[in-house]
Coordinates of C-alpha atoms and ligand atoms in Angstrom, one line a residue:
M1 CA -45.0 -5.9 67.7
N2 CA -42.8 -4.5 70.5
S3 CA -39.8 -5.0 68.3
Y4 CA -41.0 -2.0 66.3
E5 CA -40.8 0.3 69.3
N6 CA -37.2 1.2 68.6
Y7 CA -37.5 0.9 64.9
F8 CA -36.7 4.5 64.0
K9 CA -33.6 4.4 66.2
H10 CA -32.1 1.5 64.3
E11 CA -33.4 1.8 60.8
P12 CA -31.4 2.8 59.1
D13 CA -28.1 2.4 61.0
H14 CA -25.7 5.3 61.0
N15 CA -24.4 4.3 57.6
G16 CA -27.8 4.4 56.1
N17 CA -28.3 0.6 55.9
F18 CA -31.7 -1.0 56.3
G19 CA -30.4 -4.6 56.7
P20 CA -28.4 -5.3 53.5
Y21 CA -30.0 -2.4 51.6
G22 CA -29.4 1.3 51.4
G23 CA -26.0 2.7 52.1
S24 CA -24.1 5.2 50.0
Y25 CA -22.3 4.0 46.9
V26 CA -20.9 7.2 45.4
S27 CA -17.6 8.7 44.4
P28 CA -15.3 9.9 47.2
E29 CA -16.0 13.4 45.9
L30 CA -19.8 13.1 46.2
N31 CA -19.5 11.2 49.4
K32 CA -17.9 14.3 51.0
I33 CA -20.9 16.3 50.0
M34 CA -23.3 13.7 51.3
E35 CA -21.4 13.9 54.6
E36 CA -22.3 17.6 54.9
I37 CA -25.9 16.8 54.3
R38 CA -25.9 14.0 56.8
D39 CA -24.4 16.2 59.5
A40 CA -26.8 19.0 58.8
Y41 CA -29.7 16.7 58.7
E42 CA -28.7 15.1 62.0
T43 CA -28.3 18.3 63.9
I44 CA -30.6 20.9 62.2
S45 CA -33.6 18.9 61.6
K46 CA -33.8 17.8 65.2
S47 CA -33.7 21.3 66.5
Q48 CA -36.8 22.7 68.1
K49 CA -36.7 25.7 65.8
F50 CA -36.6 23.6 62.6
V51 CA -39.4 21.3 63.9
S52 CA -41.7 24.1 64.8
E53 CA -41.1 26.1 61.6
L54 CA -41.8 23.0 59.5
R55 CA -45.0 22.3 61.6
A56 CA -46.2 25.9 60.9
I57 CA -45.6 25.5 57.2
R58 CA -47.5 22.2 57.1
K59 CA -50.5 23.8 58.7
H60 CA -50.6 27.3 57.1
F61 CA -49.1 26.8 53.7
Q62 CA -49.7 23.1 52.8
G63 CA -53.1 22.8 54.4
R64 CA -52.3 19.9 56.7
P65 CA -53.6 17.8 58.3
T66 CA -55.2 16.3 55.2
P67 CA -58.5 14.5 56.0
V68 CA -59.2 10.8 56.1
Y69 CA -62.4 10.2 54.2
H70 CA -64.8 7.2 54.4
A71 CA -65.5 6.1 50.8
Q72 CA -69.0 4.9 51.7
R73 CA -70.5 4.5 48.2
L74 CA -67.5 2.6 46.9
S75 CA -67.5 0.4 50.0
E76 CA -71.2 -0.4 49.6
R77 CA -71.0 -1.2 46.0
L78 CA -68.1 -3.5 46.5
G79 CA -69.6 -5.1 49.6
N80 CA -67.9 -6.7 52.6
C81 CA -65.4 -3.9 53.0
Q82 CA -65.0 -0.4 54.4
I83 CA -62.6 1.7 52.3
Y84 CA -61.0 4.9 53.7
L85 CA -58.8 7.4 51.8
K86 CA -56.0 9.5 53.3
R87 CA -56.5 12.6 51.1
E88 CA -52.9 13.6 50.1
D89 CA -54.5 14.8 46.9
L90 CA -55.7 17.8 49.0
N91 CA -52.2 18.7 50.0
H92 CA -51.1 22.0 48.3
T93 CA -49.9 21.3 44.7
G94 CA -52.1 18.1 44.7
A95 CA -49.8 15.4 45.9
H96 CA -47.7 14.1 48.8
K97 CA -44.4 15.3 47.2
L98 CA -44.6 18.7 48.8
N99 CA -44.2 17.0 52.2
H100 CA -40.6 16.3 51.6
C101 CA -39.8 19.2 49.2
M102 CA -40.7 21.7 51.9
G103 CA -38.6 19.8 54.4
E104 CA -35.6 19.6 52.0
A105 CA -35.9 23.2 51.1
L106 CA -36.1 24.3 54.7
L107 CA -33.0 22.3 55.4
A108 CA -31.3 24.0 52.4
K109 CA -32.2 27.4 53.8
Y110 CA -30.8 26.5 57.3
M111 CA -27.6 25.3 55.6
G112 CA -27.2 28.6 53.8
K113 CA -27.7 27.2 50.3
K114 CA -28.8 29.6 47.6
K115 CA -30.1 27.2 45.1
I116 CA -32.0 23.9 45.2
I117 CA -31.7 21.6 42.2
A118 CA -33.3 18.3 41.1
E119 CA -34.2 16.3 38.1
T120 CA -37.8 15.6 37.0
G121 CA -39.4 13.1 34.6
A122 CA -43.1 13.8 34.4
G123 CA -42.6 17.1 36.1
Q124 CA -44.4 16.4 39.4
H125 CA -41.3 16.6 41.6
G126 CA -40.1 19.6 39.6
V127 CA -43.3 21.5 40.3
A128 CA -43.3 20.6 44.0
L129 CA -39.6 21.7 44.4
A130 CA -40.2 24.9 42.4
T131 CA -43.1 25.6 44.8
A132 CA -40.8 25.2 47.8
A133 CA -38.2 27.4 46.2
A134 CA -40.7 30.2 45.6
Y135 CA -41.8 29.9 49.2
F136 CA -38.3 30.1 50.6
N137 CA -37.0 32.6 48.0
L138 CA -34.3 30.1 46.8
E139 CA -33.1 29.8 43.2
C140 CA -34.2 26.5 41.6
D141 CA -32.8 24.6 38.6
I142 CA -34.9 21.6 37.4
Y143 CA -33.1 19.3 35.0
M144 CA -35.4 17.7 32.4
G145 CA -34.9 15.6 29.3
E146 CA -35.9 17.4 26.1
V147 CA -38.4 14.6 25.3
D148 CA -40.1 15.1 28.6
I149 CA -40.2 18.9 28.3
E150 CA -42.2 18.4 25.1
K151 CA -44.5 15.9 26.6
Q152 CA -45.1 17.7 29.9
A153 CA -45.8 21.2 28.7
P154 CA -48.2 22.2 31.5
N155 CA -45.8 21.3 34.2
V156 CA -43.0 23.1 32.5
S157 CA -45.1 26.2 32.5
R158 CA -45.9 25.7 36.2
M159 CA -42.3 25.5 37.1
K160 CA -41.5 28.6 35.1
L161 CA -44.4 30.6 36.6
L162 CA -43.0 29.6 40.0
G163 CA -39.7 31.1 39.1
A164 CA -37.6 27.9 38.4
R165 CA -35.2 27.5 35.6
V166 CA -36.0 24.4 33.5
V167 CA -32.7 23.1 32.1
P168 CA -33.1 21.0 29.0
V169 CA -31.0 17.8 28.8
S170 CA -30.2 16.7 25.3
A171 CA -28.0 13.7 25.9
G172 CA -29.0 10.1 25.1
L173 CA -32.7 9.3 25.1
K174 CA -33.4 12.8 26.6
T175 CA -35.5 11.5 29.4
L176 CA -35.3 10.9 33.2
K177 CA -32.0 8.9 33.4
E178 CA -30.1 11.6 31.5
A179 CA -31.7 14.3 33.6
V180 CA -30.4 12.5 36.8
D181 CA -26.9 12.4 35.3
A182 CA -27.0 16.0 34.3
C183 CA -28.2 17.1 37.7
F184 CA -25.5 15.1 39.5
A185 CA -22.9 16.7 37.2
A186 CA -24.2 20.2 37.9
Y187 CA -24.2 19.5 41.6
L188 CA -20.6 18.4 41.6
E189 CA -19.7 21.7 39.9
D190 CA -20.9 23.8 42.8
P191 CA -21.8 21.9 46.0
V192 CA -21.2 25.0 48.1
N193 CA -24.1 27.1 46.9
Q194 CA -26.4 24.3 45.7
I195 CA -28.1 21.3 47.2
Y196 CA -29.7 18.4 45.4
C197 CA -33.2 17.6 46.6
I198 CA -34.1 14.0 45.7
G199 CA -37.7 13.2 44.8
S200 CA -38.3 10.0 46.7
V201 CA -36.9 7.6 49.3
V202 CA -34.1 6.6 47.0
G203 CA -30.5 7.7 46.4
P204 CA -27.5 7.6 48.7
H205 CA -27.8 8.0 52.5
P206 CA -29.2 10.2 54.0
F207 CA -31.9 10.7 51.4
P208 CA -34.0 7.5 52.0
Q209 CA -34.1 8.3 55.7
M210 CA -34.6 12.0 55.3
V211 CA -37.4 11.8 52.8
R212 CA -39.1 9.1 54.9
D213 CA -38.9 11.3 58.0
F214 CA -40.5 14.2 56.1
Q215 CA -43.3 11.9 54.8
H216 CA -43.9 10.3 58.2
V217 CA -46.5 13.0 58.9
I218 CA -48.9 11.2 56.6
G219 CA -48.8 8.0 58.8
V220 CA -48.9 9.9 62.1
E221 CA -52.0 11.9 61.0
A222 CA -53.7 8.9 59.4
R223 CA -53.3 6.6 62.4
E224 CA -54.8 9.2 64.7
Q225 CA -57.6 10.2 62.3
F226 CA -58.6 6.6 61.5
F227 CA -58.7 5.6 65.2
E228 CA -60.9 8.6 66.0
M229 CA -63.3 7.6 63.2
V230 CA -63.4 3.8 63.7
G231 CA -62.1 3.1 67.2
E232 CA -59.4 0.7 66.0
D233 CA -56.6 0.4 63.4
P234 CA -57.4 -0.6 59.8
D235 CA -57.0 -4.3 58.8
V236 CA -54.9 -3.1 55.8
V237 CA -53.0 0.0 54.9
T238 CA -52.1 0.3 51.3
A239 CA -50.2 2.7 49.0
C240 CA -48.7 2.7 45.5
V241 CA -44.9 2.3 45.2
G242 CA -42.8 4.1 42.7
G243 CA -39.7 5.1 44.6
G244 CA -41.8 4.5 47.6
S245 CA -42.1 7.8 49.5
N246 CA -45.9 8.1 49.9
A247 CA -46.0 4.4 50.9
I248 CA -43.2 4.7 53.5
G249 CA -44.9 7.8 54.8
I250 CA -48.1 6.1 55.6
F251 CA -46.6 2.7 56.5
S252 CA -44.2 4.3 59.1
G253 CA -47.2 5.4 61.2
F254 CA -48.5 1.8 61.4
L255 CA -45.3 -0.3 61.9
D256 CA -46.2 -1.0 65.5
S257 CA -49.8 -1.8 64.8
C258 CA -51.5 -5.0 63.7
S259 CA -52.5 -3.5 60.3
E260 CA -51.2 -5.4 57.3
L261 CA -49.1 -3.1 55.1
H262 CA -49.5 -3.6 51.3
G263 CA -47.4 -1.8 48.7
V264 CA -48.7 -1.8 45.2
E265 CA -46.3 -1.8 42.2
P266 CA -47.3 -1.1 38.6
L267 CA -47.6 -4.2 36.4
G268 CA -48.2 -2.0 33.4
R269 CA -48.8 -4.2 30.3
G270 CA -47.5 -7.4 31.8
E271 CA -44.7 -9.5 33.3
Q272 CA -42.1 -9.2 30.6
I273 CA -39.1 -7.0 31.3
G274 CA -39.8 -3.6 29.8
D275 CA -43.6 -3.9 30.3
N276 CA -43.8 -3.0 34.0
A277 CA -42.0 -1.3 36.8
A278 CA -42.6 -3.8 39.5
S279 CA -39.1 -4.0 40.9
L280 CA -39.7 -5.7 44.2
T281 CA -41.8 -8.4 42.4
Y282 CA -39.5 -9.1 39.5
G283 CA -36.2 -7.6 40.4
S284 CA -33.0 -8.6 42.1
E285 CA -30.4 -7.0 44.4
G286 CA -28.2 -4.4 42.8
I287 CA -26.7 -0.9 43.1
M288 CA -28.1 2.0 41.2
H289 CA -28.1 5.8 41.7
G290 CA -25.9 5.4 44.8
F291 CA -27.8 2.9 46.8
N292 CA -28.3 -0.9 47.1
S293 CA -31.8 -2.3 46.7
I294 CA -33.9 -4.5 44.6
M295 CA -33.9 -3.5 41.0
L296 CA -35.1 -4.5 37.5
K297 CA -32.0 -5.3 35.4
D298 CA -31.5 -5.6 31.7
K299 CA -29.3 -8.4 30.3
D300 CA -26.1 -6.5 31.0
G301 CA -27.1 -5.9 34.7
G302 CA -27.9 -2.2 34.2
P303 CA -31.2 -0.6 35.0
A304 CA -33.9 -2.1 32.8
P305 CA -36.3 -0.1 30.7
V306 CA -39.6 0.3 32.6
Y307 CA -43.2 1.1 31.7
S308 CA -46.4 2.0 33.5
V309 CA -49.4 4.1 32.5
A310 CA -48.6 6.1 35.6
S311 CA -45.4 7.9 34.8
G312 CA -44.7 8.6 38.5
L313 CA -44.3 4.9 39.2
D314 CA -41.9 4.0 36.4
Y315 CA -38.7 3.7 38.2
P316 CA -36.6 0.5 37.9
S317 CA -35.8 0.3 41.6
T318 CA -37.4 1.0 45.0
G319 CA -36.4 2.6 48.2
P320 CA -34.1 0.4 50.3
E321 CA -36.5 0.4 53.2
H322 CA -39.2 -1.3 51.2
A323 CA -36.8 -4.0 50.2
F324 CA -36.0 -4.4 53.9
L325 CA -39.7 -4.4 55.0
R326 CA -40.4 -7.0 52.3
D327 CA -37.6 -9.3 53.5
T328 CA -38.7 -9.0 57.2
G329 CA -42.2 -9.7 56.2
R330 CA -43.6 -6.6 57.8
A331 CA -44.9 -5.3 54.5
K332 CA -46.2 -7.2 51.4
Y333 CA -46.0 -6.1 47.8
F334 CA -48.6 -6.7 45.1
T335 CA -49.0 -5.6 41.5
I336 CA -51.8 -3.9 39.6
D337 CA -51.8 -3.6 35.8
D338 CA -52.8 -0.6 33.7
E339 CA -56.3 -1.9 33.1
H340 CA -57.2 -2.2 36.7
A341 CA -55.7 1.1 37.6
L342 CA -57.8 2.7 34.9
E343 CA -60.9 1.0 36.2
A344 CA -60.2 2.4 39.7
F345 CA -59.6 5.9 38.2
Y346 CA -63.0 6.0 36.5
V347 CA -64.9 4.3 39.4
L348 CA -63.5 6.6 42.1
S349 CA -64.3 9.7 40.0
R350 CA -67.9 8.6 39.4
L351 CA -68.8 7.1 42.8
E352 CA -67.0 9.5 45.1
G353 CA -66.4 12.7 43.3
I354 CA -62.6 12.3 43.6
I355 CA -60.5 12.1 40.5
P356 CA -57.3 10.3 41.6
A357 CA -53.8 10.4 40.2
L358 CA -53.1 7.4 38.0
E359 CA -50.4 6.4 40.5
S360 CA -52.8 6.5 43.4
S361 CA -55.4 4.6 41.3
H362 CA -53.1 1.5 41.6
A363 CA -53.6 1.5 45.4
V364 CA -57.4 2.1 45.0
A365 CA -57.5 -0.9 42.6
H366 CA -55.7 -3.1 45.1
A367 CA -58.3 -2.2 47.7
M368 CA -61.1 -3.0 45.3
R369 CA -59.5 -6.4 44.6
L370 CA -59.1 -7.1 48.3
A371 CA -62.7 -6.3 48.9
R372 CA -63.9 -8.5 46.0
E373 CA -61.7 -11.4 47.3
N374 CA -62.8 -11.0 50.9
T375 CA -64.9 -14.1 51.7
G376 CA -64.6 -13.6 55.5
K377 CA -67.6 -12.8 57.7
R378 CA -66.2 -9.5 58.7
P379 CA -66.0 -6.5 56.4
L380 CA -62.3 -5.7 55.7
S381 CA -61.3 -2.2 56.7
I382 CA -58.8 -0.7 54.2
L383 CA -57.0 2.6 54.5
V384 CA -55.7 3.7 51.0
N385 CA -53.1 6.5 50.8
L386 CA -54.5 8.6 48.0
S387 CA -51.1 10.1 47.0
G388 CA -52.4 12.7 44.5
R389 CA -55.1 14.1 42.4
G390 CA -55.7 13.2 38.8
D391 CA -56.0 16.6 37.0
K392 CA -52.5 16.1 35.6
D393 CA -53.6 12.8 33.9
M394 CA -57.0 13.9 32.5
D395 CA -56.0 15.0 29.0
Y396 CA -53.9 11.9 28.5
I397 CA -56.6 9.5 29.8
I398 CA -59.5 11.1 27.9
S399 CA -57.6 11.2 24.6
H400 CA -56.6 7.5 25.0
F401 CA -59.5 5.9 26.9
G402 CA -62.4 8.4 26.7
F403 CA -64.8 8.8 29.6
G404 CA -64.5 5.2 30.7
E405 CA -67.9 3.8 29.8
K406 CA -66.2 0.4 29.1
Y407 CA -64.7 0.3 32.6
L408 CA -67.8 1.6 34.3
E409 CA -70.0 -1.0 32.6
K410 CA -67.6 -3.8 33.6
F411 CA -67.6 -2.5 37.2
N412 CA -71.4 -2.4 37.2
S413 CA -71.7 -5.9 35.9
L414 CA -69.4 -7.2 38.6
G415 CA -71.7 -5.4 41.2
Ligands
PLP1 C1 -44.5 10.9 42.3 C2 -45.8 10.3 42.7 C3 -45.9 8.9 43.2 C4 -44.7 8.0 43.2 O1 -43.7 8.4 44.1 P1 -43.4 7.6 45.5 O2 -42.1 8.1 45.9 O3 -43.5 6.1 45.2 O4 -44.5 8.0 46.4 C5 -47.1 8.5 43.6 N1 -48.2 9.3 43.5 C6 -48.2 10.5 43.0 C7 -49.4 11.3 43.0 C8 -47.0 11.1 42.6 O5 -46.9 12.3 42.1

């Protein structure tokens, strides 16, 4: 355990490597721009002024600390467990993403940038970044595939209300990948006035480190809150893993504890390539979007098509630090399919009065499975990072799966 004392000093190293993973694999042109961000991050973000300004924003604008909640009814119904939820769904805008967007935008402000830009798929990152831009009075361009613009109309409206410009991308399949390409291209055109704000612990150095550091607040709060409530650390800390930012946020507060750390990847419809987005479970080492990690590949070695009912989780790779924590054995990774995520969605809504995001439902479902499988004498204590609220998913879920009677009946029959 003591080996984790200096963890944050050494991981990543100064080139952004977590063991063999991470780094920066970009063109010399882009690397020069990354250099600027690295330098700014190293100096500015460590200054007392930056730290206290971000702390005040977290408290007065975001509504932090978010509570830890004991899900007593759910725990009783499952038996032999005590489940707790870190309520990131109560963070302003309804998810953990604002934690790093406010940090990135504050850095942009200190660096004298006029505009923050990003891509978005389902629109969650776009909304969080547009919120940060409004707060700091920065311009904001969000690149989005035309197909996604059509599918995610409410989030497009939110971004526009917040003052962001939504830039339609019409190349290729007109979804996330093309939006990433368009955003990088726009960034290269004007790196002086703009800055790219990545949406998870992915991309070239320093983004995986920077986004982790901005999400670390989840783990720090949760460790203290849980200890205050229970008098010890949880047996298991669990979170869903798309790019991996909410998971690394909570894990990073417990690295030097005895708690097991469980990341949960989406199994979607099954194990076949194209039916899931469980990159750490089925992927192999490779470079994508400027960093080295474990990724799902198609037969030509490029990023594979991915699927999950939770669009925030369908990314064909995972942050390099997760690949590293998996190899070292400090964290373990599991999968949950669509059906079990949906069961958790309906059960948590009904039993606890909390409608979770479909992404977060994967972590809840894993906790439910651990509870059902716990044959030990002692109830298992599980802390779930509830990364976001489910309002965004309601229309889709109700039109496809109704009000969940099938899932609730199954849950009731299992006791
Ligand atoms: C975007 C999103 C995720 C996935 O992103 P990570 O970087 O893996 O945390 C998870 N939950 C919610 C609610 C999201 O919006």
